[in-house]
Each structure stands twice: as structure tokens, then as C-alpha cells.
CSV table of C-alpha atoms in Angstrom, one decimal:
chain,number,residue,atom,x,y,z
A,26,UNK,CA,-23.9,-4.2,-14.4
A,27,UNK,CA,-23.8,-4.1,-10.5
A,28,UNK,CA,-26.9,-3.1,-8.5
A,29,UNK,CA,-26.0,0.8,-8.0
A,30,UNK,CA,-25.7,1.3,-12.1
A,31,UNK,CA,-29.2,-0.6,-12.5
A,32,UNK,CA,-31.4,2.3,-13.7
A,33,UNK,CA,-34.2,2.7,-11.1
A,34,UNK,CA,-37.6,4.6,-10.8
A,35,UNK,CA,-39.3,6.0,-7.6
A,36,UNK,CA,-43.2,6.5,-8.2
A,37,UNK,CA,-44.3,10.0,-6.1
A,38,UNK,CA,-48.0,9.7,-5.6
A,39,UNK,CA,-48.3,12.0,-2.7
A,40,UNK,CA,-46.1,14.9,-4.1
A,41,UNK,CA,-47.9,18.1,-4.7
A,42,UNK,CA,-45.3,18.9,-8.2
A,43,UNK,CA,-43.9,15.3,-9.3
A,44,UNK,CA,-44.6,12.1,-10.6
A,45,UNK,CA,-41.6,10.0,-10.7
A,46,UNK,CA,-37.8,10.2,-9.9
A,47,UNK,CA,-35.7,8.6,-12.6
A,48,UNK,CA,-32.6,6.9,-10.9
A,49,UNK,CA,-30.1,6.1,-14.1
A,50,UNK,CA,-27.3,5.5,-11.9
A,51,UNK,CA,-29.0,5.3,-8.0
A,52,UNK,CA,-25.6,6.3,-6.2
A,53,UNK,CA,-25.1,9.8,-8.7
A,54,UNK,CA,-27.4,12.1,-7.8
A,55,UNK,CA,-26.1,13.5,-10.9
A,56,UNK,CA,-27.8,11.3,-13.2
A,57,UNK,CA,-31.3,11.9,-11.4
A,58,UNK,CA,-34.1,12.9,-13.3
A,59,UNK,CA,-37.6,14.0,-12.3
A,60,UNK,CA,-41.2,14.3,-14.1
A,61,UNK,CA,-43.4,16.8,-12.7
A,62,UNK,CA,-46.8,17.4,-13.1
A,63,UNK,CA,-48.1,19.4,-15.7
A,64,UNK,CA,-50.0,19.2,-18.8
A,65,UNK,CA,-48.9,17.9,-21.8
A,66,UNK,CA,-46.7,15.0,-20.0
A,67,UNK,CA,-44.6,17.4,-17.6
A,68,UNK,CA,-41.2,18.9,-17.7
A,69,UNK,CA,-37.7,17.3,-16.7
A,70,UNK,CA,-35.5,18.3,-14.1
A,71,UNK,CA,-31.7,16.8,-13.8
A,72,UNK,CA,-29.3,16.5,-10.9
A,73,UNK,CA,-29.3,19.0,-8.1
A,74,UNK,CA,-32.8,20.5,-9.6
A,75,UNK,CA,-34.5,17.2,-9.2
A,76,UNK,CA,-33.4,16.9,-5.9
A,77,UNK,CA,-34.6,20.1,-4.9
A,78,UNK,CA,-37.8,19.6,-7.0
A,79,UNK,CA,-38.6,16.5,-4.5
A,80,UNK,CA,-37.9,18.1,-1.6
A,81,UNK,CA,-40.4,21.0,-2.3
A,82,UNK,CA,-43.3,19.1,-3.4
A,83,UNK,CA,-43.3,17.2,-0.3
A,84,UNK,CA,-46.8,17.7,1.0
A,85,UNK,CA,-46.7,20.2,4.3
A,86,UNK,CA,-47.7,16.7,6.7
A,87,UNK,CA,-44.7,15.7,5.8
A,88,UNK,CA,-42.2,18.5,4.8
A,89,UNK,CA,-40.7,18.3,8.9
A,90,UNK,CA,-39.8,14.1,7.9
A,91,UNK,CA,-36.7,12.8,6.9
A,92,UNK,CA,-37.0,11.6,3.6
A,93,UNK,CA,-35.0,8.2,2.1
A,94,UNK,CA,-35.2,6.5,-0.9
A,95,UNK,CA,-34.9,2.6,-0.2
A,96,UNK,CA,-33.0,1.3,-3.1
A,97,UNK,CA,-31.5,-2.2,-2.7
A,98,UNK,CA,-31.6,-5.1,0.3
A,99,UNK,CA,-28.4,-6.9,1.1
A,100,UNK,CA,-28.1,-10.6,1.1
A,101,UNK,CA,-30.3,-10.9,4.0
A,102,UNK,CA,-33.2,-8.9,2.9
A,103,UNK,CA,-32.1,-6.2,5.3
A,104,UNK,CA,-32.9,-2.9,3.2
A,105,UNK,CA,-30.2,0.0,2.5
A,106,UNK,CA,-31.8,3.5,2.1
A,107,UNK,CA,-30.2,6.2,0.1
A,108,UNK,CA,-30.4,9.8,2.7
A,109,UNK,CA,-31.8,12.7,0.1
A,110,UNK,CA,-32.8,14.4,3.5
A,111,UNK,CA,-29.3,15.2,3.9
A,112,UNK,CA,-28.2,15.4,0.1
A,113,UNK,CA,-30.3,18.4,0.0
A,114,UNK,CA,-29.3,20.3,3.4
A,115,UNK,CA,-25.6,19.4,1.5
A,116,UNK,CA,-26.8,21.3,-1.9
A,117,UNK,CA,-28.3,24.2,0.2
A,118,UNK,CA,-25.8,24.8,2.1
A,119,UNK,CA,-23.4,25.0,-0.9
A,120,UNK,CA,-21.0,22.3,-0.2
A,121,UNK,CA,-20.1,19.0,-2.2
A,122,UNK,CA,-22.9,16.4,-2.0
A,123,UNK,CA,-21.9,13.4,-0.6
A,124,UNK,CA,-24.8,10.5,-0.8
A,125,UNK,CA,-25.0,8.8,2.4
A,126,UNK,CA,-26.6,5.2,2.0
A,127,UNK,CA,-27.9,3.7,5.6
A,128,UNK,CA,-29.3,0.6,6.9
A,129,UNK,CA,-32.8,0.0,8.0
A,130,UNK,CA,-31.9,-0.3,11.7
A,131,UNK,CA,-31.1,3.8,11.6
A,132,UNK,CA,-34.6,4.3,9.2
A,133,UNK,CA,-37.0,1.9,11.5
A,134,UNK,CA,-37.2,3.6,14.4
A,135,UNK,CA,-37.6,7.1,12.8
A,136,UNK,CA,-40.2,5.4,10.6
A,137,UNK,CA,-41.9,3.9,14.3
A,138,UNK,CA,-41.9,8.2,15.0
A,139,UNK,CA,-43.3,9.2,12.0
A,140,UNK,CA,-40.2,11.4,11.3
A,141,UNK,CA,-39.3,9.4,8.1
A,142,UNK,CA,-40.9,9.5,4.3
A,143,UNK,CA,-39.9,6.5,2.4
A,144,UNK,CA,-40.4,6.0,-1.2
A,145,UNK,CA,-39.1,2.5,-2.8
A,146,UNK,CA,-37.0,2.3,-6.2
A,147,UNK,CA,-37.7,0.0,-8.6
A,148,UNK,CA,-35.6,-1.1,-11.5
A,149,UNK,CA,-37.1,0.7,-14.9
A,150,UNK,CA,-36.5,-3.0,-16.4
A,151,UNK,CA,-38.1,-6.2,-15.6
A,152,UNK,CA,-40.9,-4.6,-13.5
A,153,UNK,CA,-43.8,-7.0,-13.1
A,154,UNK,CA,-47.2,-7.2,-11.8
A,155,UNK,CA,-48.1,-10.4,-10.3
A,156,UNK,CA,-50.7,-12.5,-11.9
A,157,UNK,CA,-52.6,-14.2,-8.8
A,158,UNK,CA,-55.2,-16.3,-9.0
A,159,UNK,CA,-58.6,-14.8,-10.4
A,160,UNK,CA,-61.5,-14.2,-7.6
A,161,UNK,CA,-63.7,-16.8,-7.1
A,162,UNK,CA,-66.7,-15.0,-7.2
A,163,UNK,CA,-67.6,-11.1,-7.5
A,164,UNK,CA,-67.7,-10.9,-4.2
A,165,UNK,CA,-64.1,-12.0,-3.4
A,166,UNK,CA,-63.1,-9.5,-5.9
A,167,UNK,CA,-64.5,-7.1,-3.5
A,168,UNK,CA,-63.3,-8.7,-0.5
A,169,UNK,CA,-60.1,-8.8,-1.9
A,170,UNK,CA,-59.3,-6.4,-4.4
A,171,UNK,CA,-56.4,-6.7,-7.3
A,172,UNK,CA,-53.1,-5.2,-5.5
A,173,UNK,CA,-52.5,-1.9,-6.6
A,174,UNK,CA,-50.0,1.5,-5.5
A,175,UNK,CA,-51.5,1.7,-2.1
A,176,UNK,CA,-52.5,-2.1,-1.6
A,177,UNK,CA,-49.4,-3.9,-1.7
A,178,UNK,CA,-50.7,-7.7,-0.5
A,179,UNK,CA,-50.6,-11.3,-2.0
A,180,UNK,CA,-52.6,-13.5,-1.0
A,181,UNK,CA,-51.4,-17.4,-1.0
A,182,UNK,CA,-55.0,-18.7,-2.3
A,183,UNK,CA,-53.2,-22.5,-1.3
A,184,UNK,CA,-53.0,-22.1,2.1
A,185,UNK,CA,-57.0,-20.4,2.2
A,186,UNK,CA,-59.1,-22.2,4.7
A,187,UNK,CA,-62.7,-19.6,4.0
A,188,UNK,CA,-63.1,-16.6,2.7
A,189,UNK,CA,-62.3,-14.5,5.4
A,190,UNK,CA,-59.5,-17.0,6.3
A,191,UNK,CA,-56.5,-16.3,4.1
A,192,UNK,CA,-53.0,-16.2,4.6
A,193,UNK,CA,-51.2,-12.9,3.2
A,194,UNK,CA,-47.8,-10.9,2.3
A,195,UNK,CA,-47.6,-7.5,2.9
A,196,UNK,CA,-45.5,-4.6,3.0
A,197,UNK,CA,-45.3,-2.6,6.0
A,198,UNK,CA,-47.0,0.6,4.2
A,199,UNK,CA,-50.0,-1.2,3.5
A,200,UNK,CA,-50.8,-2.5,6.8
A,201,UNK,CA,-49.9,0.9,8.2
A,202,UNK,CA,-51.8,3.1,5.4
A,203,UNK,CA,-55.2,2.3,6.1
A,204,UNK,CA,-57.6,4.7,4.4
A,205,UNK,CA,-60.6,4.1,1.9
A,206,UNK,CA,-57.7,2.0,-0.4
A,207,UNK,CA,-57.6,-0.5,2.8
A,208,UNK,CA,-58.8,-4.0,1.3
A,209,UNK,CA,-62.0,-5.0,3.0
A,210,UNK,CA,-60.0,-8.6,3.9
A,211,UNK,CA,-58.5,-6.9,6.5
A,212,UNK,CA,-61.3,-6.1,8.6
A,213,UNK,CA,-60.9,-9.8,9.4
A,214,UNK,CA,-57.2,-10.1,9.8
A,215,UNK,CA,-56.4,-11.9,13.7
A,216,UNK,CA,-52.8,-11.9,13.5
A,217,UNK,CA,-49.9,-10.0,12.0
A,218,UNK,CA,-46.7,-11.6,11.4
A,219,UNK,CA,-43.8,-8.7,11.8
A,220,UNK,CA,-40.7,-10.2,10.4
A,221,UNK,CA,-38.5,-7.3,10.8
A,222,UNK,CA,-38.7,-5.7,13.9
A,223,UNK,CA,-38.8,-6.8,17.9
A,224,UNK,CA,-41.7,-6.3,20.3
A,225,UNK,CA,-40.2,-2.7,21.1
A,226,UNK,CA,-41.3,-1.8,18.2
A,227,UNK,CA,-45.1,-2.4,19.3
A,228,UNK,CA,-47.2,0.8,19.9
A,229,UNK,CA,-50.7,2.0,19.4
A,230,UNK,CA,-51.8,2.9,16.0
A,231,UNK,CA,-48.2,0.7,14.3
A,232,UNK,CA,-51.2,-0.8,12.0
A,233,UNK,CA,-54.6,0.7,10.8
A,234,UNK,CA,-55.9,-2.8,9.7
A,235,UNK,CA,-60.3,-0.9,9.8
A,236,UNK,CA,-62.3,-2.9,12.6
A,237,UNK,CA,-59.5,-5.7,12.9
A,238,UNK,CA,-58.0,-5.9,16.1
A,239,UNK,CA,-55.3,-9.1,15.5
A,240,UNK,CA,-52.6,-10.1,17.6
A,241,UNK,CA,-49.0,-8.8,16.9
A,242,UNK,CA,-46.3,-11.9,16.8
A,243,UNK,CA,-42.8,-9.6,16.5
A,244,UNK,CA,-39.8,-11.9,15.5
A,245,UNK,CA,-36.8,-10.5,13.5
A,246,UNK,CA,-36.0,-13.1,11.1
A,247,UNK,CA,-32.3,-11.8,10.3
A,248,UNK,CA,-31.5,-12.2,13.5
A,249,UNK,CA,-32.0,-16.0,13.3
A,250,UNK,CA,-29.2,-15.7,10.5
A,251,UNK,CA,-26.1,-17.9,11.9
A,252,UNK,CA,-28.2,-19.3,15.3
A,253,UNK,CA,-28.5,-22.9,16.1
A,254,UNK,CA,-30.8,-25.0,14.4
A,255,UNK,CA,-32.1,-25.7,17.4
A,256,UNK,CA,-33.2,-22.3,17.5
A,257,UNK,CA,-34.0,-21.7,14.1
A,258,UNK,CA,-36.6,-24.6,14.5
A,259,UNK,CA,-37.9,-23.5,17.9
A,260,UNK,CA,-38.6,-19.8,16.1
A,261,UNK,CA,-40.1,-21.0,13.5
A,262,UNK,CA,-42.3,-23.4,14.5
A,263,UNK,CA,-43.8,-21.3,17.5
A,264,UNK,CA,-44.5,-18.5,14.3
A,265,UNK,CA,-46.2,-21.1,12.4
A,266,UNK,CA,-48.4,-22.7,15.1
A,267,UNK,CA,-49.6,-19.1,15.9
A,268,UNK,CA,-50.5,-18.9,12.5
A,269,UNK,CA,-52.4,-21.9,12.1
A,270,UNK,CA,-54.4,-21.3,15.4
A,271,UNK,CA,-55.4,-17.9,13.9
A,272,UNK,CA,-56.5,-18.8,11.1
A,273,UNK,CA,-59.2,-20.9,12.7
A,274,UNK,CA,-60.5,-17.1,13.8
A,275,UNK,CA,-59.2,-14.9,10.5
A,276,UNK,CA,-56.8,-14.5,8.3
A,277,UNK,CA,-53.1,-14.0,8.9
A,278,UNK,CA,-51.1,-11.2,7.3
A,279,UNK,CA,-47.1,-11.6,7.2
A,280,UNK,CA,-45.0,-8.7,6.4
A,281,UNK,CA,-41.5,-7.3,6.9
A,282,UNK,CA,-40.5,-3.8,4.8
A,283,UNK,CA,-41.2,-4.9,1.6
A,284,UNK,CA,-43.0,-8.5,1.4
A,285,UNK,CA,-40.5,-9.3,-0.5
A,286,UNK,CA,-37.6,-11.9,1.8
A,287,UNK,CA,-37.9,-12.6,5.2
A,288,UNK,CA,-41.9,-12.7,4.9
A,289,UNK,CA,-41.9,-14.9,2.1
A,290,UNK,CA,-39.7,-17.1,3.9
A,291,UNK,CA,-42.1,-17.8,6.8
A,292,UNK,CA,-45.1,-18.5,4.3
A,293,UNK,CA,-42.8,-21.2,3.1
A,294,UNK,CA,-41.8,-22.5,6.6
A,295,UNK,CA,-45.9,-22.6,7.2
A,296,UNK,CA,-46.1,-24.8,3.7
A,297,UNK,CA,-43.9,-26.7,5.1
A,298,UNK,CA,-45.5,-26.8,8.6
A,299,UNK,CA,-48.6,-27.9,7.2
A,300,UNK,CA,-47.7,-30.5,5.0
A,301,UNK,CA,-45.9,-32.4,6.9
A,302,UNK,CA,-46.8,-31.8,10.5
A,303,UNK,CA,-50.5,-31.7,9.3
A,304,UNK,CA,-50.6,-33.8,6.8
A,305,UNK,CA,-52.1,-31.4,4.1
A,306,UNK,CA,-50.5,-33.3,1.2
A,307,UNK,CA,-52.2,-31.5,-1.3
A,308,UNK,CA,-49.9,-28.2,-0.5
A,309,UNK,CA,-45.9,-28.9,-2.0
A,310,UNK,CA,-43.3,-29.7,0.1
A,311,UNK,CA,-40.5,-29.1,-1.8
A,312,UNK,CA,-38.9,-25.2,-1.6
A,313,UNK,CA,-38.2,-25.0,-5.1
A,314,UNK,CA,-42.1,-25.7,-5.7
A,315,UNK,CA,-42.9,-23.1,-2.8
A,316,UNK,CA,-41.0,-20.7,-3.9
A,317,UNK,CA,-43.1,-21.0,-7.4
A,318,UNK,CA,-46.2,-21.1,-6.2
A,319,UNK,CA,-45.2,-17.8,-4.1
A,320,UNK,CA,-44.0,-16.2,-7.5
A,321,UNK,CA,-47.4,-16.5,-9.3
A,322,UNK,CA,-48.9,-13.7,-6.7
A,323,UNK,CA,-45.2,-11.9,-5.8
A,324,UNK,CA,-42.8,-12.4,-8.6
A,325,UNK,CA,-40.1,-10.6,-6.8
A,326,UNK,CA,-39.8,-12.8,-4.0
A,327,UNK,CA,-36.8,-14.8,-3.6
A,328,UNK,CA,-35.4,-16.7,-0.4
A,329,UNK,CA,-31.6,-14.7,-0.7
A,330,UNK,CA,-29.8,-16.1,2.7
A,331,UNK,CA,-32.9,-17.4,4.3
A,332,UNK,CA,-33.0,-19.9,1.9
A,333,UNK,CA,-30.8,-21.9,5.0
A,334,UNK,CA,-32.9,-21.1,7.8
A,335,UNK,CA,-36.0,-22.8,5.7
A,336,UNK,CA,-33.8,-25.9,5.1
A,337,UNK,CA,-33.2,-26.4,8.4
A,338,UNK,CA,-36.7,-26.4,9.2
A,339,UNK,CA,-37.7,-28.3,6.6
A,340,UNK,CA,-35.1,-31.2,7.9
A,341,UNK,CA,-36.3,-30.8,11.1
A,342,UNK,CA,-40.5,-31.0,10.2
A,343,UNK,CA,-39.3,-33.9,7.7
A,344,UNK,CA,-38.0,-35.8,10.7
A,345,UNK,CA,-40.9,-35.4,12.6
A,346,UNK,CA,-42.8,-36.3,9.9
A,347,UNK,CA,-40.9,-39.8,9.8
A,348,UNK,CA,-40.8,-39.9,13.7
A,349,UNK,CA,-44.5,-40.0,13.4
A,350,UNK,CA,-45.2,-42.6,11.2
A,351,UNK,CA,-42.7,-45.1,12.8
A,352,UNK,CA,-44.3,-44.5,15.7
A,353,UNK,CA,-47.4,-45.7,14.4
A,354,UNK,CA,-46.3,-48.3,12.6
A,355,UNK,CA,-44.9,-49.8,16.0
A,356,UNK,CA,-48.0,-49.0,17.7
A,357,UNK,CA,-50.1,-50.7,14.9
A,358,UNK,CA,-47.5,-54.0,15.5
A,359,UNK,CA,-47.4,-54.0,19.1
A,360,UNK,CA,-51.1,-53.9,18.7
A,361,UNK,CA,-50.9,-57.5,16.9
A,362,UNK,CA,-48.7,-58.6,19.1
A,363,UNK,CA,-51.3,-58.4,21.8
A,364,UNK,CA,-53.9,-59.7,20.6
A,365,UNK,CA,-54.7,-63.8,20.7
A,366,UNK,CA,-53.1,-65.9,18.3
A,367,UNK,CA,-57.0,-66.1,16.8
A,368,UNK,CA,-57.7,-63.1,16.7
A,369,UNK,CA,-54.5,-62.2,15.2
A,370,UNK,CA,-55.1,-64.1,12.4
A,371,UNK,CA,-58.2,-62.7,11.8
A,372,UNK,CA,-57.1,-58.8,11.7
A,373,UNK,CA,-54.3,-60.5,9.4
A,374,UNK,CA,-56.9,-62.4,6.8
């Protein structure tokens, strides 16, 4: 079954008249179905009806938005949205629909505007909540409450230095949402990590993060796709030594669209950082074992193409790594070397 037959499901908390879209085949609007809200577990509506259904439950804030339904990522992460926008000016203008599906780099900047709605698809099968880590204490519980609809965040309880010093994923939503559901961890949050967009993307307001006022590091990950490892590791590491200075100060959030690719893959390149430029040995250092760890709070993660943009950092950090302790293993011989032949012997005994 290829990716556009996989039956899918679009959760509509802030529509006035529905509570889901059922997607049982995502490219047929045909096949649509939505449940709206009314007592006794709601009524169905199929095909065109659905569509319309959607559209008209829009709340008014956001009935002037273009509305899209992301559905799928490519290899890269990069997300693919399905247009309802213009499905329905299609059906209400009486001619065939035609279900446009577009790429995030048309979505994003209408999305920077505040001219787009996005809802996300999931399949119906195999969805899972993560099981992170239980709070510490009743008060982390508060600090950092279970991730829910409008909290979409992980947080990589490994890589925690205090308790207001943590290292998260995100999705853009959440970090953008802010609101009474914001989690009270990200008050203290001193840097985001955007790993989808460039600094032209940066305006006032991009993220409502309550009394938090972090530093934005922008750096498209896809774009490092097919650049020279020279590059790839000069990217990389200046994102990971940002990270690790800022969270001596607060905790660092990473995010691209979802949480879900290139965002993962930089928490594994700071892994990777810190175990072997650091020295934290107690963290993993192999990707597989990342990648594991990453899935206990995320289960949808996976590394998809960026898996060899990681490897060639972690070649790279391993070398240094190496570099390092020859280095001091010369030093600690030249150092014998030097001294008097008594002396010598007496470091050696």
C-alpha cells in the first residue's frame, strides 16, 4: 500500500461544526469523510459534503486563510500539503475537482503571513503516543506537562543539565501557539533551533514562547542535503556549540514543521557533539542507539536522508575525538622526555 492509499485522519479542534476528517484514500477527495459535532456521536458527511462541511466550520479568524491539509514528507523531511482551499473554490464553481498537492516552500511563507490554516494527517493505524520519561517530582510535572493536542514537545531528559535547562523537539505550532496550553518550561527557553526556514523568515511575534525572549539560530537543514562535508560539519557544529552555550542560560527548543526529521537530526548531531567533543560518555554515541533513545519521547522520528549528513558529522567529531587524545598522549611523552633521567624514573615507578 503506497503512502496516498494509507487511510489518514485530520483532528479539527478549532472547527465550530467538526471533529475529524477521515482520509481513506488522502489523494480522492471522494473517499473523504467527516464527523461533526453533535450529540449522540455526530453525523457523517462523504466526498464533496465533507469538503464543504470543513470549509464552513472554519472559525470567522480564520475563514479569509488558505487552508491545506499536510499529509506526507518526502525523503527529506520536506512536507507536501494537499490544497482543499482550492478543491473547494473548484466544487463551487461547478467544475471537476482536481486536488493540487504543493510543497512547503509555497505553504511557509503564507504560513509566516498568517494567510494559511494547516491541519496535519495522521495514519488511522499505528498512531502512538510517546512514553517519555516520568517527572521527577510533582513539580516537573508542572514545569513540564505530558504533551498533548496543543503541546506538541519532547523533551530529551539525557541531554538535561537542571530543571530549567532542557533540550527539546518541537513542532512549529507549538512554539507559535502560545496561550494558557503553553508549557511553563518555556518561559525559560534561550534559544530556538529553526531547522526549516532561513533568517528571512525571522519577524516579530514568529514565536509566543510567555516571558522567554531566546535567540533564533535559522538554518535550513535540507539545504545541507548534497553539500560538502566540509560544510555539513562547519553547519552543524556552529548549531551545536550554540546549543550547548545556551543551555548554560536555559533550555534549547529545536523544531522544524513537525519535530519529526530534520529536528531530530540535530538533537543527534548534539549527542554526538557532546560525547565526543565533551567527553560526556555516559550519553551514546552510536546513531542507531540515538535514534532509540529519541523514539522513547517521539516514536515517529526517523533520520529518512539526513541519516548522511549525521554520519558525516559523526566521522568528523570521531576524528577529533582521536586527534585529541594523540595529542595528549604526545604531550604526556614529550613531557618524559624532558625531564632528568631521575626524575624520569621516578614518574615511571
Amino acid at each position: 500500500m503506497t503512502s496516498a492509499e494509507v487511510p489518514m485522519i485530520v483532528r479539527l479542534p478549532g472547527s465550530r461544526t467538526l471533529t475529524a476528517m477521515l482520509l481513506e484514500r488522502p489523494l480522492d477527495p471522494t473517499t473523504w469523510t467527516s464527523l461533526t459535532r453533535q450529540a449522540g456521536g455526530g453525523t457523517r458527511q462523504r466526498g464533496r459534503a465533507a469538503v464543504e462541511a470543513l470549509m464552513l466550520g472554519l472559525p470567522p479568524e480564520d475563514a479569509h486563510k488558505e487552508v491545506y491539509v499536510q499529509h506526507r514528507m518526502d525523503e527529506l523531511g520536506r512536507h507536501e500539503y494537499l490544497d482543499l482551499s482550492a478543491l473547494a473554490r473548484q466544487l463551487r464553481e461547478g467544475r471537476a475537482p482536481a486536488l493540487a498537492v504543493v510543497g512547503e516552500d509555497a505553504v511557509k511563507p503564507k504560513m509566516a503571513d498568517g494567510m494559511a490554516l494547516v491541519f496535519t494527517a495522521q495514519p488511522v493505524q499505528g498512531m502512538v503516543m510517546p512514553t517519555a520519561l516520568p517527572p521527577r517530582s510533582a513539580e516537573d510535572a508542572w514545569l513540564c506537562p505530558p504533551m498533548s493536542l496543543h503541546a506538541n514537545y519532547s523533551i530529551c531528559e539525557q541531554l538535561t543539565l537542571g530543571r530549567t535547562q532542557r533540550v527539546m523537539l518541537a513542532d512549529e505550532a507549538t512554539l507559535s501557539r502560545g496561550g494558557p496550553s503553553m508549557p511553563p518550561i518555556f518561559n525559560h527557553i534561550s534559544l530556538v533551533v529553526n531547522c526549516h526556514q532561513d533568517a528571512s523568515a525571522a519577524r516579530p511575534g514568529k514565536y509566543r514562547l510567555g516571558t522567554a525572549a531566546p535567540s533564533v539560530l535559522f538554518e535550513p537543514v535540507h539545504k545541507l542535503y548534497g553539500a560538502q562535508p566540509p560544510a555539513v560539519v562547519h553547519a552543524l557544529r556552529a548549531i551545536v556549540e550554540q546549543m550547548w552555550a545556551a543551555l548554560q542560560r536555559g533550555s534549547v527548543v529545536v523544531h522544524c514543521l513537525a519535530g519529526l526529521h530534520r529536528a531530530p537530526a540535530v538533537v543527534a548531531c548534539f549527542y554526538l557533539y557532546r560525547h565526543h567533543v565533551l567527553g560526556h560518555e555516559s550519553l551514546p554515541a552510536e546513531i542507531s542507539e540515538i535514534y532509540d533513545v529519541i523514539r522513547t519521547i517521539r516514536p515517529s522520528v526517523a533520520p529518512l536522508g539526513y541519516i548522511e549528513l549525521i554520519r558525516v558529522f559523526e566521522r568528523a567529531v570521531r576524528a577529533e575525538r582521536e586527534h585529541t587524545r594523540q595529542s595528549r598522549a604526545d604531550a604526556a611523552a614529550g613531557s618524559m622526555h624532558a625531564l632528568p633521567p631521575v626524575a624520569a624514573a621516578s614518574v615511571a615507578m
